[in-house]
PDB file of C-alpha atoms in Angstrom:
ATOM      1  CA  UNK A   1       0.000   0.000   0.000  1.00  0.00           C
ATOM      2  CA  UNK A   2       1.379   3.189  -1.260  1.00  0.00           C
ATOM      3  CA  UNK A   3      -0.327   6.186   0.860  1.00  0.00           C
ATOM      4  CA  UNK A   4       2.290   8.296  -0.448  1.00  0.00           C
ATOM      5  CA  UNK A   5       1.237   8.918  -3.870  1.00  0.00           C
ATOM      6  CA  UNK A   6      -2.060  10.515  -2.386  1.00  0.00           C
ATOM      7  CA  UNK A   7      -0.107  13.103  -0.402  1.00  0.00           C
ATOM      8  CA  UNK A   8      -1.276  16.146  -2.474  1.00  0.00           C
ATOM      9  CA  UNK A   9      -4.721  15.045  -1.128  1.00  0.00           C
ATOM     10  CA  UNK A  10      -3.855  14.911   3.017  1.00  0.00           C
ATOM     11  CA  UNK A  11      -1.957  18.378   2.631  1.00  0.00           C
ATOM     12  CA  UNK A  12      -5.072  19.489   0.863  1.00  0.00           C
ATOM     13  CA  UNK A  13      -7.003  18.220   3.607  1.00  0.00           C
ATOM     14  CA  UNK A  14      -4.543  19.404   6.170  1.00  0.00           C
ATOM     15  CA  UNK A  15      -4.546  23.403   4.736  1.00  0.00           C
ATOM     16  CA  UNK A  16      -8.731  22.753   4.741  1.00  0.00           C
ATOM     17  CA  UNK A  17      -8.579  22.269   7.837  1.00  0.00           C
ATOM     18  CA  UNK A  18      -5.839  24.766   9.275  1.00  0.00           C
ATOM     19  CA  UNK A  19      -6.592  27.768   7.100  1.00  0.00           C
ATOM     20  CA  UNK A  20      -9.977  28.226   8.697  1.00  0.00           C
ATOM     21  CA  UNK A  21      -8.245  28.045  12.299  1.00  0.00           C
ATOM     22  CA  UNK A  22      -6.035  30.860  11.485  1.00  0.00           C
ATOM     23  CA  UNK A  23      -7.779  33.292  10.072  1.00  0.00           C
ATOM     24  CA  UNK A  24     -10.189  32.626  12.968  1.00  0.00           C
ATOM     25  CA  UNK A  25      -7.828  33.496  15.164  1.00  0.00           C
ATOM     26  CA  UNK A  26      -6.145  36.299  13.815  1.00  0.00           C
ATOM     27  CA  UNK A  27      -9.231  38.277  13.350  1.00  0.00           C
ATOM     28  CA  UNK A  28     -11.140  37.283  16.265  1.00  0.00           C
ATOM     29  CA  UNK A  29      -7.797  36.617  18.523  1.00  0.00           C
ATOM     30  CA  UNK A  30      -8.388  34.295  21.695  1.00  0.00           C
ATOM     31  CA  UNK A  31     -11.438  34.580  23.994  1.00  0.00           C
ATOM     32  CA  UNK A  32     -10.130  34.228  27.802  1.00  0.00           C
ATOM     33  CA  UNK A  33     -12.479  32.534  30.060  1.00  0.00           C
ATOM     34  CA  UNK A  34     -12.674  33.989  33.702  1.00  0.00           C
ATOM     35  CA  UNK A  35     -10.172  32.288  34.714  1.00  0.00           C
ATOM     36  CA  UNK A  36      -7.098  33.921  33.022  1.00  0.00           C
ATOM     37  CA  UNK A  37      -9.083  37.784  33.213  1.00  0.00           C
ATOM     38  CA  UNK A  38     -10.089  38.067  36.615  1.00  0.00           C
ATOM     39  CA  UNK A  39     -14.106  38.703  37.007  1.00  0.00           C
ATOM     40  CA  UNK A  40     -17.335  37.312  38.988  1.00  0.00           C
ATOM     41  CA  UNK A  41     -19.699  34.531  39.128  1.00  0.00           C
ATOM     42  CA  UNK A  42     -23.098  34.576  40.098  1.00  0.00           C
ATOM     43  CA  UNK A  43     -25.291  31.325  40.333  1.00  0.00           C
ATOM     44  CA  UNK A  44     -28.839  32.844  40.232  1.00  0.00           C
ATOM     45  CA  UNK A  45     -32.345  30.719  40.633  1.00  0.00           C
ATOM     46  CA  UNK A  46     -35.226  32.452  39.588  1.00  0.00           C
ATOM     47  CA  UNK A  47     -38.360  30.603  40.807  1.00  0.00           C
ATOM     48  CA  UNK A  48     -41.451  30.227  39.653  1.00  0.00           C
ATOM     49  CA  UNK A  49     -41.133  32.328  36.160  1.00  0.00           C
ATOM     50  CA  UNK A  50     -41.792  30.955  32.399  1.00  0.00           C
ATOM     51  CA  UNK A  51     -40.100  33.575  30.803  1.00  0.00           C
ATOM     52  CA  UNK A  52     -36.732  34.067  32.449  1.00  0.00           C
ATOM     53  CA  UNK A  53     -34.494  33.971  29.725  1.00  0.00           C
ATOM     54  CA  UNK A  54     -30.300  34.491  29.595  1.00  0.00           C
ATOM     55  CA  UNK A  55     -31.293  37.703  27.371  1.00  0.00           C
ATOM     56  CA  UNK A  56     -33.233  38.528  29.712  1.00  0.00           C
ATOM     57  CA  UNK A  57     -31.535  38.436  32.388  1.00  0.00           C
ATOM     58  CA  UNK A  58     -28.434  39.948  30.941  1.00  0.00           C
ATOM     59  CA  UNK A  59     -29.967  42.579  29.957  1.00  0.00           C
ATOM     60  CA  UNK A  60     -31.460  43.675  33.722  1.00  0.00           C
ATOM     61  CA  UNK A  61     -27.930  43.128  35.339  1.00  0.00           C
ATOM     62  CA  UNK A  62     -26.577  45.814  32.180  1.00  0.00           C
ATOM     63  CA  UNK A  63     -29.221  48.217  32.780  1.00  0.00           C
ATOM     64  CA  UNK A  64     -27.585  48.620  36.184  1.00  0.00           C
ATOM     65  CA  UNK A  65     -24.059  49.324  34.733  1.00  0.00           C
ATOM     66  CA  UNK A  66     -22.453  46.244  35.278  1.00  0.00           C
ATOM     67  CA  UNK A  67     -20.121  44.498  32.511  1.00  0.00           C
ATOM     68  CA  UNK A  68     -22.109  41.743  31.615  1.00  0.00           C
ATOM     69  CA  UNK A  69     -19.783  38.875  30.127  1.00  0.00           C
ATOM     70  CA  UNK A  70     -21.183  36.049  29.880  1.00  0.00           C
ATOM     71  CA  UNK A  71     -25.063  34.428  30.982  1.00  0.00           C
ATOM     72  CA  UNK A  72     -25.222  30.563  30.558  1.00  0.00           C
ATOM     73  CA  UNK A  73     -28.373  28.405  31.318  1.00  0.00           C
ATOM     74  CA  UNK A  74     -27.392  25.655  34.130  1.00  0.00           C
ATOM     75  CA  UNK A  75     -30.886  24.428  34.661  1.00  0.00           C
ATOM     76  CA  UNK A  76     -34.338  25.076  33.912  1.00  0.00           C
ATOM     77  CA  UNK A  77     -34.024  27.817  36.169  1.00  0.00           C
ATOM     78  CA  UNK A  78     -30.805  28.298  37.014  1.00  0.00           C
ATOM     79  CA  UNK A  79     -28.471  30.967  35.123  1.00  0.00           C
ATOM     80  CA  UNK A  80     -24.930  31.294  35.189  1.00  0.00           C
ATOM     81  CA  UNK A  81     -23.945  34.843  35.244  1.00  0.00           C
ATOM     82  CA  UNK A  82     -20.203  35.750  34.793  1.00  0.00           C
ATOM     83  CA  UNK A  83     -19.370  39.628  35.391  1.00  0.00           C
ATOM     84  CA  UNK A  84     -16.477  41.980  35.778  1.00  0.00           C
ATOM     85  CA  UNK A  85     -14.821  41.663  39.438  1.00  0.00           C
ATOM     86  CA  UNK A  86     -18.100  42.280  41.778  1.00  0.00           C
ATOM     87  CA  UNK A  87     -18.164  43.430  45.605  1.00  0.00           C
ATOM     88  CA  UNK A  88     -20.484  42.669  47.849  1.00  0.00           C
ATOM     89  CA  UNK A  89     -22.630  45.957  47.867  1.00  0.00           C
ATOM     90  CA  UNK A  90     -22.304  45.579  44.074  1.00  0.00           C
ATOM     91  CA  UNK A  91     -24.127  41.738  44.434  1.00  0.00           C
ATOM     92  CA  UNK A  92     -26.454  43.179  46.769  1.00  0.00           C
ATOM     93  CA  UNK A  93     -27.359  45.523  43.847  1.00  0.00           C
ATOM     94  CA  UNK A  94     -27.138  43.257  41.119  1.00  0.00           C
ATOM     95  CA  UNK A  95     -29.986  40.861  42.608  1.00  0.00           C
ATOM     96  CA  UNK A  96     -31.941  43.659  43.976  1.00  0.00           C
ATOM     97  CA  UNK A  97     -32.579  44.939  40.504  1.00  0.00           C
ATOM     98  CA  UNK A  98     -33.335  41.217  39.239  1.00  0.00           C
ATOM     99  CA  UNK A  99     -35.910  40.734  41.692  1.00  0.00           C
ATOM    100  CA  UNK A 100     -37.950  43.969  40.795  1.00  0.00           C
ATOM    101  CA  UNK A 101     -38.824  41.254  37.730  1.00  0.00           C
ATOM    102  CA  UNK A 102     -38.069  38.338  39.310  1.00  0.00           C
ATOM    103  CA  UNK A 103     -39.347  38.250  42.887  1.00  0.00           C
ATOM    104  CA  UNK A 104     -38.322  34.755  43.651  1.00  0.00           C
ATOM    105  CA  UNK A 105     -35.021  35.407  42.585  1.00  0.00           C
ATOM    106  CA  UNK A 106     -31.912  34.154  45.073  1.00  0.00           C
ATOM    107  CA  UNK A 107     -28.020  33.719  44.486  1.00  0.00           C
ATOM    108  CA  UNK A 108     -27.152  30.274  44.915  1.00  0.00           C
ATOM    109  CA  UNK A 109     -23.098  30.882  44.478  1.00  0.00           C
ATOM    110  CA  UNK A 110     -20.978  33.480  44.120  1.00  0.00           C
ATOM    111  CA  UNK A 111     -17.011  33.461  43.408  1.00  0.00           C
ATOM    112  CA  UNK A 112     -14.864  36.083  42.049  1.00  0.00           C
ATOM    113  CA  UNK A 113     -11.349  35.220  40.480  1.00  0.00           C
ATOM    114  CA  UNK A 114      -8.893  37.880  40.867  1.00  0.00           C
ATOM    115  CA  UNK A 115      -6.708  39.269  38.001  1.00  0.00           C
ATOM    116  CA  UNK A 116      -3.721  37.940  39.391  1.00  0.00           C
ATOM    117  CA  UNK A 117      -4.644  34.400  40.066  1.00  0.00           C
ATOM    118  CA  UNK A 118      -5.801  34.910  36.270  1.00  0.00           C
ATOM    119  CA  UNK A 119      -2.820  35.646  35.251  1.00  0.00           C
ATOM    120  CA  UNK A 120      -0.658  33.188  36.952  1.00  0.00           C
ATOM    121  CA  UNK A 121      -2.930  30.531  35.927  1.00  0.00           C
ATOM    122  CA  UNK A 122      -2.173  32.216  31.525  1.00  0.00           C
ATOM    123  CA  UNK A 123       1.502  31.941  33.118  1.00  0.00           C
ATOM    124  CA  UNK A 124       1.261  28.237  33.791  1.00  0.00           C
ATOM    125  CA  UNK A 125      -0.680  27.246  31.158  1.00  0.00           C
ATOM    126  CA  UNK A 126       1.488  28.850  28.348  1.00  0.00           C
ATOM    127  CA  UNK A 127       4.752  27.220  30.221  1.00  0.00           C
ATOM    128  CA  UNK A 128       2.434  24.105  30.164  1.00  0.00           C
ATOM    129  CA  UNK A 129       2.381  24.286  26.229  1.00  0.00           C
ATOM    130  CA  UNK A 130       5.962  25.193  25.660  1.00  0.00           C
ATOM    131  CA  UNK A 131       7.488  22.284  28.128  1.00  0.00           C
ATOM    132  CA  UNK A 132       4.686  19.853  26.023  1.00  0.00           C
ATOM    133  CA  UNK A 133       6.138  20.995  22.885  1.00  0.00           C
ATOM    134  CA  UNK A 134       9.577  20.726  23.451  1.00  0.00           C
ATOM    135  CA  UNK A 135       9.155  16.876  24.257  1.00  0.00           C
ATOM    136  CA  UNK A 136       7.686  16.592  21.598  1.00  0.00           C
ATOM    137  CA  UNK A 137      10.286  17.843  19.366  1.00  0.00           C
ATOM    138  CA  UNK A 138      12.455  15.917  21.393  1.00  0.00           C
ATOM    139  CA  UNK A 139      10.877  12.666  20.966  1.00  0.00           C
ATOM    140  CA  UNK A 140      10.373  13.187  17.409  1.00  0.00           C
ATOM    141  CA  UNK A 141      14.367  14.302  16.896  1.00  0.00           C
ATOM    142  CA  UNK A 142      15.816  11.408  19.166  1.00  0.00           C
ATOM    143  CA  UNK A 143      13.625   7.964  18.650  1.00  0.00           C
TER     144      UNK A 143
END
């Protein structure tokens, strides 16, 4: 069997494949999680309401001025809310304003991620990939 004669066709395949990756990247660049930026995260439960949506709800916490990342359904009613770095007058206001449309509304969780623990965790990760590649290479140049 002679797979090299259809190697025009895997670096075809290969380019299809990368190309899009690329330009996805440099035009959109890399989206950091909370993690790596620093920020908030609010569990909220709104009870007892049919049309509590992430929209929604997004858009009550922005109306208040707060830098609205990220809101992410965990249940049927339970949202995931992740927010710039939030104290705890500024969570007091957050679900204030929520329950003036959503009385039943409580905060199940709350953590905030600092921007340094963010960026030690980038740190580690991108040593992470560097170390992983250099085995690699390694591995490939020596066996």
């Amino acid at each position: 069997m002679n797979i090299l004669k259809y190697k025009k066709i895997y670096y075809l395949i290969s380019v299809i494949i990368i190309l899009p990756g690329i330009v996805s990247l440099l035009f959109f660049g890399l989206i950091s999680a909370i993690d790596f930026t620093g920020g908030s995260e609010l569990e909220i439960e709104i009870k007892n309401s049919t049309d509590s949506t992430p929209e929604k709800l997004g858009g009550i916490i922005g109306d208040q001025g707060f830098d609205v990342q990220n809101v992410g359904v965990i249940d049927a009613h339970i949202f995931m809310v992740r927010t710039e770095t939030l104290s705890e007058k500024k969570k007091k206001k957050i679900l204030a304003s929520v329950k003036k449309t959503y009385p039943l509304t409580t905060i199940k969780s709350f953590e905030t991620v600092g921007a340094t623990i963010g960026k030690e965790t980038e740190l580690n990760a991108l040593k992470a990939v560097g170390i992983a590649s250099a085995a690699i290479l390694l591995y490939i140049a020596f066996v």
